[in-house]
PDB file of C-alpha atoms and ligand atoms in Angstrom:
ATOM      1  CA  MET A 978      -0.986 -18.637   4.765  1.00  0.00           C
ATOM      2  CA  PRO A 979       2.505 -18.401   3.567  1.00  0.00           C
ATOM      3  CA  GLU A 980       5.395 -19.217   5.880  1.00  0.00           C
ATOM      4  CA  ALA A 981       6.159 -15.872   7.791  1.00  0.00           C
ATOM      5  CA  PRO A 982       9.806 -14.844   7.272  1.00  0.00           C
ATOM      6  CA  PRO A 983      12.213 -14.709  10.378  1.00  0.00           C
ATOM      7  CA  ASP A 984      10.751 -12.037  12.987  1.00  0.00           C
ATOM      8  CA  GLU A 985      14.140 -10.244  13.222  1.00  0.00           C
ATOM      9  CA  GLU A 986      14.509 -10.019   9.116  1.00  0.00           C
ATOM     10  CA  PRO A 987      12.873  -6.847   7.331  1.00  0.00           C
ATOM     11  CA  ALA A 988       9.789  -8.736   5.755  1.00  0.00           C
ATOM     12  CA  LEU A 989      10.339  -6.155   2.691  1.00  0.00           C
ATOM     13  CA  ARG A 990      13.519  -4.994   1.685  1.00  0.00           C
ATOM     14  CA  VAL A 991      13.663  -2.297  -1.050  1.00  0.00           C
ATOM     15  CA  GLU A 992      17.039  -1.489  -2.144  1.00  0.00           C
ATOM     16  CA  GLY A 993      19.075   1.121  -4.388  1.00  0.00           C
ATOM     17  CA  LEU A 994      15.697   0.698  -6.796  1.00  0.00           C
ATOM     18  CA  ASP A 995      15.254   2.188 -10.189  1.00  0.00           C
ATOM     19  CA  VAL A 996      12.162   1.728 -12.383  1.00  0.00           C
ATOM     20  CA  THR A 997      11.392   3.026 -15.903  1.00  0.00           C
ATOM     21  CA  TYR A 998       8.348   3.417 -17.973  1.00  0.00           C
ATOM     22  CA  GLY A 999       9.651   2.335 -22.004  1.00  0.00           C
ATOM     23  CA  ARG A1000      12.687   4.793 -22.525  1.00  0.00           C
ATOM     24  CA  ALA A1001      11.777   8.221 -21.477  1.00  0.00           C
ATOM     25  CA  VAL A1002      10.705   7.853 -17.789  1.00  0.00           C
ATOM     26  CA  SER A1003      12.426   7.521 -14.847  1.00  0.00           C
ATOM     27  CA  ALA A1004       9.841   6.682 -11.979  1.00  0.00           C
ATOM     28  CA  LEU A1005      11.791   5.940  -9.380  1.00  0.00           C
ATOM     29  CA  ARG A1006      15.805   6.339  -8.528  1.00  0.00           C
ATOM     30  CA  SER A1007      17.493   4.896  -5.735  1.00  0.00           C
ATOM     31  CA  VAL A1008      14.538   4.244  -3.740  1.00  0.00           C
ATOM     32  CA  THR A1009      15.755   2.263  -0.181  1.00  0.00           C
ATOM     33  CA  LEU A1010      13.027   1.326   2.303  1.00  0.00           C
ATOM     34  CA  THR A1011      12.462  -1.532   4.641  1.00  0.00           C
ATOM     35  CA  VAL A1012       8.647  -2.377   5.899  1.00  0.00           C
ATOM     36  CA  PRO A1013       9.757  -4.507   9.201  1.00  0.00           C
ATOM     37  CA  HIS A1014       7.189  -7.712  10.067  1.00  0.00           C
ATOM     38  CA  GLY A1015       4.341  -6.830  11.635  1.00  0.00           C
ATOM     39  CA  GLN A1016       4.588  -3.249  10.922  1.00  0.00           C
ATOM     40  CA  VAL A1017       3.104  -0.470   9.084  1.00  0.00           C
ATOM     41  CA  VAL A1018       4.521   1.997   6.788  1.00  0.00           C
ATOM     42  CA  ALA A1019       3.623   4.818   5.054  1.00  0.00           C
ATOM     43  CA  LEU A1020       4.305   6.301   1.552  1.00  0.00           C
ATOM     44  CA  LEU A1021       3.514  10.179   1.327  1.00  0.00           C
ATOM     45  CA  GLY A1022       4.350  11.993  -1.677  1.00  0.00           C
ATOM     46  CA  ALA A1023       2.317  14.542  -4.824  1.00  0.00           C
ATOM     47  CA  ASN A1024       0.748  13.267  -7.649  1.00  0.00           C
ATOM     48  CA  GLY A1025       3.258  11.192  -9.975  1.00  0.00           C
ATOM     49  CA  ALA A1026       6.087  11.250  -7.234  1.00  0.00           C
ATOM     50  CA  GLY A1027       6.383   7.568  -7.491  1.00  0.00           C
ATOM     51  CA  LYS A1028       4.515   5.664  -5.093  1.00  0.00           C
ATOM     52  CA  THR A1029       2.058   3.354  -7.137  1.00  0.00           C
ATOM     53  CA  THR A1030       5.267   2.642  -9.222  1.00  0.00           C
ATOM     54  CA  LEU A1031       6.604   1.409  -6.184  1.00  0.00           C
ATOM     55  CA  LEU A1032       3.720  -0.680  -4.561  1.00  0.00           C
ATOM     56  CA  ARG A1033       4.153  -2.109  -8.873  1.00  0.00           C
ATOM     57  CA  ALA A1034       7.896  -2.991  -8.510  1.00  0.00           C
ATOM     58  CA  VAL A1035       6.626  -5.194  -5.278  1.00  0.00           C
ATOM     59  CA  SER A1036       3.510  -6.382  -5.734  1.00  0.00           C
ATOM     60  CA  GLY A1037       5.116  -7.841  -9.549  1.00  0.00           C
ATOM     61  CA  THR A1038       2.601  -6.017 -11.403  1.00  0.00           C
ATOM     62  CA  LEU A1039       5.097  -3.186 -13.132  1.00  0.00           C
ATOM     63  CA  ARG A1040       5.330  -5.228 -16.438  1.00  0.00           C
ATOM     64  CA  LEU A1041       1.204  -4.746 -16.952  1.00  0.00           C
ATOM     65  CA  HIS A1042       2.035  -1.453 -17.019  1.00  0.00           C
ATOM     66  CA  ARG A1043       5.256  -1.527 -19.819  1.00  0.00           C
ATOM     67  CA  GLY A1044       7.665  -0.687 -16.542  1.00  0.00           C
ATOM     68  CA  ALA A1045      11.049  -2.551 -15.779  1.00  0.00           C
ATOM     69  CA  ILE A1046      13.300  -2.636 -12.598  1.00  0.00           C
ATOM     70  CA  THR A1047      16.664  -0.934 -14.171  1.00  0.00           C
ATOM     71  CA  ALA A1048      18.593  -0.689 -10.923  1.00  0.00           C
ATOM     72  CA  GLY A1049      18.723  -2.382  -7.320  1.00  0.00           C
ATOM     73  CA  ARG A1050      16.214  -5.277  -5.917  1.00  0.00           C
ATOM     74  CA  VAL A1051      13.332  -5.835  -3.892  1.00  0.00           C
ATOM     75  CA  ARG A1052      13.314  -8.564  -1.538  1.00  0.00           C
ATOM     76  CA  TYR A1053      10.491 -10.086   0.510  1.00  0.00           C
ATOM     77  CA  GLY A1054      12.293 -12.224   3.451  1.00  0.00           C
ATOM     78  CA  SER A1055      14.441 -14.980   0.818  1.00  0.00           C
ATOM     79  CA  THR A1056      12.171 -14.140  -2.125  1.00  0.00           C
ATOM     80  CA  GLU A1057      13.840 -12.016  -4.771  1.00  0.00           C
ATOM     81  CA  LEU A1058      10.833 -10.277  -6.626  1.00  0.00           C
ATOM     82  CA  ASP A1059      11.417  -8.445 -10.215  1.00  0.00           C
ATOM     83  CA  GLY A1060       8.623  -6.656 -10.662  1.00  0.00           C
ATOM     84  CA  ARG A1061       7.414  -8.855 -12.962  1.00  0.00           C
ATOM     85  CA  ASP A1062       5.600 -11.953 -11.603  1.00  0.00           C
ATOM     86  CA  PRO A1063       2.712 -10.620  -9.332  1.00  0.00           C
ATOM     87  CA  VAL A1064       1.780 -15.049  -9.178  1.00  0.00           C
ATOM     88  CA  ALA A1065       4.934 -15.127  -7.098  1.00  0.00           C
ATOM     89  CA  ALA A1066       4.697 -11.883  -4.979  1.00  0.00           C
ATOM     90  CA  VAL A1067       1.226 -13.442  -3.736  1.00  0.00           C
ATOM     91  CA  ARG A1068       3.180 -16.917  -3.355  1.00  0.00           C
ATOM     92  CA  ALA A1069       5.229 -15.148  -0.791  1.00  0.00           C
ATOM     93  CA  GLY A1070       2.869 -13.455   1.010  1.00  0.00           C
ATOM     94  CA  VAL A1071       2.272 -10.407  -0.231  1.00  0.00           C
ATOM     95  CA  VAL A1072      -0.639  -8.792  -2.618  1.00  0.00           C
ATOM     96  CA  GLN A1073      -1.265  -5.119  -3.397  1.00  0.00           C
ATOM     97  CA  VAL A1074      -5.035  -4.134  -3.442  1.00  0.00           C
ATOM     98  CA  PRO A1075      -4.869  -1.079  -6.665  1.00  0.00           C
ATOM     99  CA  GLU A1076      -6.271   1.887  -6.348  1.00  0.00           C
ATOM    100  CA  GLY A1077      -9.587   3.481  -7.483  1.00  0.00           C
ATOM    101  CA  ARG A1078     -11.448  -0.257  -6.018  1.00  0.00           C
ATOM    102  CA  ARG A1079     -11.266  -2.364  -9.265  1.00  0.00           C
ATOM    103  CA  VAL A1080     -13.825  -4.898  -8.388  1.00  0.00           C
ATOM    104  CA  PHE A1081     -15.478  -7.034 -11.351  1.00  0.00           C
ATOM    105  CA  ALA A1082     -18.920  -4.838 -11.258  1.00  0.00           C
ATOM    106  CA  GLY A1083     -20.856  -7.834 -12.903  1.00  0.00           C
ATOM    107  CA  LEU A1084     -20.264  -9.962 -10.705  1.00  0.00           C
ATOM    108  CA  THR A1085     -21.461 -10.762  -7.170  1.00  0.00           C
ATOM    109  CA  VAL A1086     -19.691  -9.995  -3.669  1.00  0.00           C
ATOM    110  CA  ASP A1087     -18.924 -13.636  -3.295  1.00  0.00           C
ATOM    111  CA  GLU A1088     -17.647 -14.447  -6.781  1.00  0.00           C
ATOM    112  CA  ASN A1089     -15.237 -11.624  -6.467  1.00  0.00           C
ATOM    113  CA  LEU A1090     -13.829 -12.554  -2.937  1.00  0.00           C
ATOM    114  CA  ARG A1091     -13.547 -16.027  -4.792  1.00  0.00           C
ATOM    115  CA  THR A1092     -11.386 -15.199  -7.449  1.00  0.00           C
ATOM    116  CA  GLY A1093      -9.053 -13.489  -4.320  1.00  0.00           C
ATOM    117  CA  GLY A1094      -6.329 -16.325  -3.610  1.00  0.00           C
ATOM    118  CA  LEU A1095      -7.182 -18.155  -7.503  1.00  0.00           C
ATOM    119  CA  GLY A1096      -3.205 -17.257  -8.602  1.00  0.00           C
ATOM    120  CA  LEU A1097      -2.384 -19.425  -5.041  1.00  0.00           C
ATOM    121  CA  GLY A1098      -4.002 -22.660  -7.024  1.00  0.00           C
ATOM    122  CA  ARG A1099      -5.856 -25.379  -5.215  1.00  0.00           C
ATOM    123  CA  ARG A1100      -5.817 -24.535  -1.981  1.00  0.00           C
ATOM    124  CA  ARG A1101      -7.775 -26.318   1.470  1.00  0.00           C
ATOM    125  CA  PRO A1102     -11.636 -25.827   2.037  1.00  0.00           C
ATOM    126  CA  ASP A1103     -11.027 -24.710   5.708  1.00  0.00           C
ATOM    127  CA  GLN A1104      -8.352 -22.242   4.372  1.00  0.00           C
ATOM    128  CA  VAL A1105     -10.749 -20.995   1.895  1.00  0.00           C
ATOM    129  CA  ALA A1106     -13.493 -20.697   4.816  1.00  0.00           C
ATOM    130  CA  GLU A1107     -11.213 -19.212   7.323  1.00  0.00           C
ATOM    131  CA  ALA A1108      -9.816 -16.510   4.736  1.00  0.00           C
ATOM    132  CA  ARG A1109     -13.605 -15.439   4.090  1.00  0.00           C
ATOM    133  CA  ASP A1110     -14.752 -15.645   8.054  1.00  0.00           C
ATOM    134  CA  ARG A1111     -11.919 -13.348   8.487  1.00  0.00           C
ATOM    135  CA  VAL A1112     -13.282 -10.868   5.871  1.00  0.00           C
ATOM    136  CA  PHE A1113     -16.676 -11.158   6.773  1.00  0.00           C
ATOM    137  CA  THR A1114     -15.976 -10.055  10.662  1.00  0.00           C
ATOM    138  CA  LEU A1115     -13.514  -7.272   9.395  1.00  0.00           C
ATOM    139  CA  PHE A1116     -16.486  -6.284   6.992  1.00  0.00           C
ATOM    140  CA  PRO A1117     -20.053  -7.603   8.044  1.00  0.00           C
ATOM    141  CA  ARG A1118     -21.510  -5.481   4.990  1.00  0.00           C
ATOM    142  CA  LEU A1119     -20.178  -7.300   2.922  1.00  0.00           C
ATOM    143  CA  ALA A1120     -21.622 -10.692   4.905  1.00  0.00           C
ATOM    144  CA  GLU A1121     -24.644  -9.047   4.552  1.00  0.00           C
ATOM    145  CA  ARG A1122     -24.763  -8.628   0.721  1.00  0.00           C
ATOM    146  CA  THR A1123     -22.398 -11.807  -0.326  1.00  0.00           C
ATOM    147  CA  ARG A1124     -25.194 -12.021  -3.609  1.00  0.00           C
ATOM    148  CA  GLN A1125     -25.428  -8.394  -4.481  1.00  0.00           C
ATOM    149  CA  ALA A1126     -23.981  -7.377  -8.168  1.00  0.00           C
ATOM    150  CA  ALA A1127     -20.342  -5.887  -6.768  1.00  0.00           C
ATOM    151  CA  GLY A1128     -21.530  -2.989  -9.313  1.00  0.00           C
ATOM    152  CA  LEU A1129     -24.402  -1.846  -7.066  1.00  0.00           C
ATOM    153  CA  LEU A1130     -22.089  -1.264  -3.884  1.00  0.00           C
ATOM    154  CA  SER A1131     -21.043   1.878  -2.437  1.00  0.00           C
ATOM    155  CA  GLY A1132     -17.873   3.144  -3.231  1.00  0.00           C
ATOM    156  CA  GLY A1133     -17.222   2.540   0.644  1.00  0.00           C
ATOM    157  CA  GLU A1134     -18.442  -0.755   0.426  1.00  0.00           C
ATOM    158  CA  GLN A1135     -16.062  -1.653  -3.069  1.00  0.00           C
ATOM    159  CA  GLN A1136     -13.558  -0.343  -1.153  1.00  0.00           C
ATOM    160  CA  MET A1137     -13.889  -2.864   1.238  1.00  0.00           C
ATOM    161  CA  LEU A1138     -14.421  -5.689  -1.335  1.00  0.00           C
ATOM    162  CA  ALA A1139     -11.225  -4.514  -2.610  1.00  0.00           C
ATOM    163  CA  ILE A1140      -9.599  -4.855   0.443  1.00  0.00           C
ATOM    164  CA  GLY A1141     -11.312  -7.946   1.550  1.00  0.00           C
ATOM    165  CA  ARG A1142     -10.642  -9.863  -1.957  1.00  0.00           C
ATOM    166  CA  ALA A1143      -6.802  -8.950  -1.323  1.00  0.00           C
ATOM    167  CA  LEU A1144      -7.171 -10.806   1.821  1.00  0.00           C
ATOM    168  CA  MET A1145      -8.878 -14.055   0.659  1.00  0.00           C
ATOM    169  CA  THR A1146      -4.671 -14.745   0.166  1.00  0.00           C
ATOM    170  CA  ALA A1147      -4.018 -14.406   2.996  1.00  0.00           C
ATOM    171  CA  PRO A1148      -1.009 -11.911   3.035  1.00  0.00           C
ATOM    172  CA  ARG A1149       2.011 -11.097   5.113  1.00  0.00           C
ATOM    173  CA  LEU A1150       2.688  -8.001   3.786  1.00  0.00           C
ATOM    174  CA  LEU A1151      -0.449  -6.116   2.284  1.00  0.00           C
ATOM    175  CA  LEU A1152       0.324  -2.989  -0.015  1.00  0.00           C
ATOM    176  CA  LEU A1153      -2.727  -0.378   0.052  1.00  0.00           C
ATOM    177  CA  ASP A1154      -3.017   2.284  -2.604  1.00  0.00           C
ATOM    178  CA  GLU A1155      -5.081   5.571  -1.870  1.00  0.00           C
ATOM    179  CA  PRO A1156      -7.885   2.822   0.196  1.00  0.00           C
ATOM    180  CA  SER A1157      -9.189   6.147   1.521  1.00  0.00           C
ATOM    181  CA  LEU A1158      -9.708   7.827  -1.966  1.00  0.00           C
ATOM    182  CA  GLY A1159     -13.377   9.844  -2.767  1.00  0.00           C
ATOM    183  CA  LEU A1160     -14.450   8.224   0.799  1.00  0.00           C
ATOM    184  CA  ALA A1161     -16.892  10.253   3.021  1.00  0.00           C
ATOM    185  CA  PRO A1162     -15.110  11.102   5.792  1.00  0.00           C
ATOM    186  CA  GLN A1163     -16.335   8.523   8.006  1.00  0.00           C
ATOM    187  CA  MET A1164     -15.768   5.498   5.894  1.00  0.00           C
ATOM    188  CA  VAL A1165     -12.443   6.978   5.688  1.00  0.00           C
ATOM    189  CA  TYR A1166     -12.821   6.417   9.506  1.00  0.00           C
ATOM    190  CA  ARG A1167     -13.936   2.903   9.180  1.00  0.00           C
ATOM    191  CA  ILE A1168     -11.415   2.214   6.792  1.00  0.00           C
ATOM    192  CA  ALA A1169      -8.313   3.505   8.858  1.00  0.00           C
ATOM    193  CA  GLU A1170      -9.632   1.126  11.714  1.00  0.00           C
ATOM    194  CA  VAL A1171      -9.565  -1.850   9.685  1.00  0.00           C
ATOM    195  CA  VAL A1172      -6.309  -1.501   8.584  1.00  0.00           C
ATOM    196  CA  ARG A1173      -5.505  -0.989  12.181  1.00  0.00           C
ATOM    197  CA  GLU A1174      -7.255  -3.877  12.403  1.00  0.00           C
ATOM    198  CA  ILE A1175      -5.771  -6.301   9.930  1.00  0.00           C
ATOM    199  CA  ASN A1176      -2.230  -5.018  11.210  1.00  0.00           C
ATOM    200  CA  THR A1177      -2.615  -5.939  14.406  1.00  0.00           C
ATOM    201  CA  GLN A1178      -3.632  -9.437  13.181  1.00  0.00           C
ATOM    202  CA  GLY A1179      -0.024  -9.422  11.818  1.00  0.00           C
ATOM    203  CA  THR A1180      -0.227  -8.618   8.539  1.00  0.00           C
ATOM    204  CA  ALA A1181       2.218  -5.820   7.772  1.00  0.00           C
ATOM    205  CA  VAL A1182       1.239  -3.027   5.461  1.00  0.00           C
ATOM    206  CA  LEU A1183       2.509  -0.513   2.712  1.00  0.00           C
ATOM    207  CA  LEU A1184       0.097   2.150   3.029  1.00  0.00           C
ATOM    208  CA  VAL A1185      -0.357   4.804  -0.159  1.00  0.00           C
ATOM    209  CA  GLU A1186      -1.975   7.688   0.614  1.00  0.00           C
ATOM    210  CA  GLN A1187      -3.177  11.586   0.070  1.00  0.00           C
ATOM    211  CA  ASN A1188      -4.941  11.669   3.381  1.00  0.00           C
ATOM    212  CA  ALA A1189      -1.429  12.389   5.179  1.00  0.00           C
ATOM    213  CA  GLY A1190      -3.118  13.016   8.530  1.00  0.00           C
ATOM    214  CA  MET A1191      -4.733   9.478   8.365  1.00  0.00           C
ATOM    215  CA  ALA A1192      -2.033   7.592   7.111  1.00  0.00           C
ATOM    216  CA  LEU A1193       1.206   9.310   9.378  1.00  0.00           C
ATOM    217  CA  SER A1194      -1.597   8.340  12.401  1.00  0.00           C
ATOM    218  CA  LEU A1195      -2.035   4.445  11.944  1.00  0.00           C
ATOM    219  CA  ALA A1196       1.874   4.181  10.505  1.00  0.00           C
ATOM    220  CA  ASP A1197       4.911   3.414  12.050  1.00  0.00           C
ATOM    221  CA  THR A1198       7.623   4.696  10.013  1.00  0.00           C
ATOM    222  CA  ALA A1199       6.349   6.860   6.923  1.00  0.00           C
ATOM    223  CA  HIS A1200       8.544   8.003   4.132  1.00  0.00           C
ATOM    224  CA  VAL A1201       8.096  10.909   1.857  1.00  0.00           C
ATOM    225  CA  LEU A1202       8.879  10.320  -2.023  1.00  0.00           C
ATOM    226  CA  GLU A1203       9.185  13.537  -4.322  1.00  0.00           C
ATOM    227  CA  VAL A1204      10.014  12.546  -8.344  1.00  0.00           C
ATOM    228  CA  GLY A1205      11.315   9.381  -7.719  1.00  0.00           C
ATOM    229  CA  GLU A1206      12.879   9.450  -4.496  1.00  0.00           C
ATOM    230  CA  VAL A1207      13.105   9.426  -0.951  1.00  0.00           C
ATOM    231  CA  ARG A1208      13.571  12.783   0.339  1.00  0.00           C
ATOM    232  CA  LEU A1209      11.994  12.134   4.181  1.00  0.00           C
ATOM    233  CA  SER A1210      11.959   9.423   6.037  1.00  0.00           C
ATOM    234  CA  GLY A1211      11.327   8.612   9.450  1.00  0.00           C
ATOM    235  CA  PRO A1212       9.175   7.363  13.035  1.00  0.00           C
ATOM    236  CA  ALA A1213       5.933   8.600  11.843  1.00  0.00           C
ATOM    237  CA  ASP A1214       5.043  10.693  14.637  1.00  0.00           C
ATOM    238  CA  GLU A1215       7.875  12.644  14.327  1.00  0.00           C
ATOM    239  CA  LEU A1216       7.460  13.014  10.533  1.00  0.00           C
ATOM    240  CA  ALA A1217       4.325  14.409  11.286  1.00  0.00           C
ATOM    241  CA  ARG A1218       5.703  17.421  13.187  1.00  0.00           C
ATOM    242  CA  THR A1219       7.893  18.279  10.921  1.00  0.00           C
ATOM    243  CA  ASP A1220       7.255  21.711   8.880  1.00  0.00           C
ATOM    244  CA  ALA A1221       7.729  20.124   5.330  1.00  0.00           C
ATOM    245  CA  VAL A1222       5.405  17.533   6.065  1.00  0.00           C
ATOM    246  CA  LYS A1223       2.800  19.381   7.822  1.00  0.00           C
ATOM    247  CA  ARG A1224       2.367  22.737   5.822  1.00  0.00           C
ATOM    248  CA  LEU A1225       2.540  20.138   2.564  1.00  0.00           C
ATOM    249  CA  TYR A1226       0.549  17.054   3.680  1.00  0.00           C
ATOM    250  CA  LEU A1227      -1.458  18.212   6.889  1.00  0.00           C
ATOM    251  CA  GLY A1228      -2.625  21.275   5.226  1.00  0.00           C
ATOM    252  CA  GLU A1229      -0.949  23.661   8.474  1.00  0.00           C
ATOM    253  CA  THR A1230       0.777  26.722   8.041  1.00  0.00           C
ATOM    254  CA  THR A1231       3.840  26.788  10.152  1.00  0.00           C
ATOM    255  CA  ASP A1232       7.158  28.048  10.702  1.00  0.00           C
ATOM    256  CA  ASP A1233       9.470  27.557   7.947  1.00  0.00           C
ATOM    257  CA  THR A1234      12.526  26.788  10.050  1.00  0.00           C
ATOM    258  CA  ALA A1235      12.266  23.867  12.302  1.00  0.00           C
ATOM    259  CA  THR A1236      12.330  20.745  11.176  1.00  0.00           C
ATOM    260  CA  THR A1237      13.206  17.145  12.642  1.00  0.00           C
ATOM    261  CA  GLY A1238      12.965  14.349  10.222  1.00  0.00           C
ATOM    262  CA  THR A1239      15.727  13.109   8.349  1.00  0.00           C
ATOM    263  CA  ASP A1240      16.353  13.885   4.986  1.00  0.00           C
ATOM    264  CA  THR A1241      17.692  11.261   3.157  1.00  0.00           C
ATOM    265  CA  THR A1242      19.554  13.413   0.626  1.00  0.00           C
ATOM    266  CA  GLY A1243      21.163  15.921   3.517  1.00  0.00           C
ATOM    267  CA  THR A1244      19.406  18.674   1.559  1.00  0.00           C
ATOM    268  CA  ASP A1245      17.263  21.710   3.671  1.00  0.00           C
ATOM    269  CA  THR A1246      14.424  20.248   4.429  1.00  0.00           C
ATOM    270  CA  ALA A1247      12.326  23.611   3.909  1.00  0.00           C
ATOM    271  CA  GLN A1248      14.410  23.933   0.182  1.00  0.00           C
ATOM    272  CA  THR A1249      13.048  20.433  -0.366  1.00  0.00           C
ATOM    273  CA  ALA A1250       9.437  21.415   0.754  1.00  0.00           C
ATOM    274  CA  ALA A1251       9.452  24.257  -1.561  1.00  0.00           C
ATOM    275  CA  ARG A1252      10.315  22.738  -4.493  1.00  0.00           C
ATOM    276  CA  THR A1253       7.795  20.277  -4.203  1.00  0.00           C
ATOM    277  CA  GLU A1254       5.247  22.792  -3.568  1.00  0.00           C
ATOM    278  CA  GLY A1255       6.354  24.242  -6.621  1.00  0.00           C
ATOM    279  CA  GLN A1256       5.537  20.850  -8.347  1.00  0.00           C
ATOM    280  CA  GLY A1257       2.038  21.238  -6.959  1.00  0.00           C
ATOM    281  CA  ALA A1258       1.877  18.803  -3.836  1.00  0.00           C
ATOM    282  CA  ALA A1259      -1.257  17.441  -2.842  1.00  0.00           C
TER     283      ALA A1259
HETATM  284  P1  ATP B1373      -0.887   9.450  -7.824  1.00  0.00           P
HETATM  285  O1  ATP B1373      -0.811   9.926  -6.694  1.00  0.00           O
HETATM  286  O2  ATP B1373      -1.109  10.919  -9.170  1.00  0.00           O
HETATM  287  O3  ATP B1373      -0.756   7.907  -8.571  1.00  0.00           O
HETATM  288  P2  ATP B1373       2.296   8.534  -8.025  1.00  0.00           P
HETATM  289  O4  ATP B1373       2.827   8.669  -6.919  1.00  0.00           O
HETATM  290  O5  ATP B1373       1.658   7.002  -7.780  1.00  0.00           O
HETATM  291  O6  ATP B1373       1.320   9.105  -8.177  1.00  0.00           O
HETATM  292  P3  ATP B1373       3.261   7.200 -10.147  1.00  0.00           P
HETATM  293  O7  ATP B1373       1.681   6.743 -10.964  1.00  0.00           O
HETATM  294  O8  ATP B1373       4.109   5.917  -9.543  1.00  0.00           O
HETATM  295  O9  ATP B1373       3.271   8.203  -9.727  1.00  0.00           O
HETATM  296  O10 ATP B1373       4.152   7.337 -11.798  1.00  0.00           O
HETATM  297  C1  ATP B1373       5.005   8.076 -11.137  1.00  0.00           C
HETATM  298  C2  ATP B1373       6.180   8.776 -12.689  1.00  0.00           C
HETATM  299  O11 ATP B1373       5.980   7.765 -13.474  1.00  0.00           O
HETATM  300  C3  ATP B1373       5.045   9.817 -13.334  1.00  0.00           C
HETATM  301  O12 ATP B1373       5.789  10.364 -13.642  1.00  0.00           O
HETATM  302  C4  ATP B1373       4.064   9.276 -13.950  1.00  0.00           C
HETATM  303  O13 ATP B1373       3.440   9.775 -15.128  1.00  0.00           O
HETATM  304  C5  ATP B1373       4.960   8.137 -14.503  1.00  0.00           C
HETATM  305  N1  ATP B1373       3.963   6.742 -15.287  1.00  0.00           N
HETATM  306  C6  ATP B1373       3.045   6.109 -14.180  1.00  0.00           C
HETATM  307  N2  ATP B1373       3.066   5.291 -14.804  1.00  0.00           N
HETATM  308  C7  ATP B1373       3.677   4.884 -16.103  1.00  0.00           C
HETATM  309  C8  ATP B1373       3.102   4.324 -17.069  1.00  0.00           C
HETATM  310  N3  ATP B1373       2.439   2.947 -17.304  1.00  0.00           N
HETATM  311  N4  ATP B1373       3.868   4.655 -18.464  1.00  0.00           N
HETATM  312  C9  ATP B1373       4.476   5.665 -18.923  1.00  0.00           C
HETATM  313  N5  ATP B1373       4.789   6.541 -17.484  1.00  0.00           N
HETATM  314  C10 ATP B1373       4.072   6.551 -15.961  1.00  0.00           C
END
């Protein structure tokens, strides 16, 4: 397992981050946030707000999507991450589970798991066995289906496999992009339980979710991204009580005036909410 950064250090520190795609698309502007060691941090926001882009900047996959960091920095412990090198991120202990359960459909469950951690080079068999045991303890269904082609698994099982494959790298920080998307409520509940368990075992989680209720129930802190900028930040339970979050992300009807979260721009939160709503929030 990669060496943990000192406990008093934030595990992940994103400072003043700007990301663009080509010359025309400014996807993130001045984004600053931290994921402290061992915590769950939720990232909420409407479609196109920049959530996936932030995960790509951390996991080193921006270049694959023709994106680039144009200002600011991403650090994990003492490692500088430049958004362009996924292997460096995995070696530092950071791994992303992309949206859409991208498993290798023609490979078996076991073969999919073995592709996890390939970028780490040669590892001791006992380290690989330990990682596999952890995956099978978390997901007994995968243990029962090791020889089955991944493409024949249900959507929920494929999501388990995608998370399991990431866990094969024994990450210290797991980046999860919409793990509940398209899953039945019972499976969403199971995935939430597993995220909590993974975190209890000592892995920090940066969680992007459209299911804000689930994300806020799991998270220590949360941030709301709006058109590429962080507009609200705070303890997850406090944010869940703000009118803006209740109305836009939890589907509740609210009194428009009272808010308690920290609007990072100092803008009135109800105005911010109204603007987000106009852009078709989730
Ligand atoms: P969603 O919930 O729909 O996945 P998101 O909050 O994750 O949205 P991003 O996917 O990060 O948002 O997109 C942020 C902005 O960057 C959007 O305007 C999007 O159109 C743009 N974008 C994302 N990927 C690319 C790309 N490969 N090339 C050009 N523009 C992109």
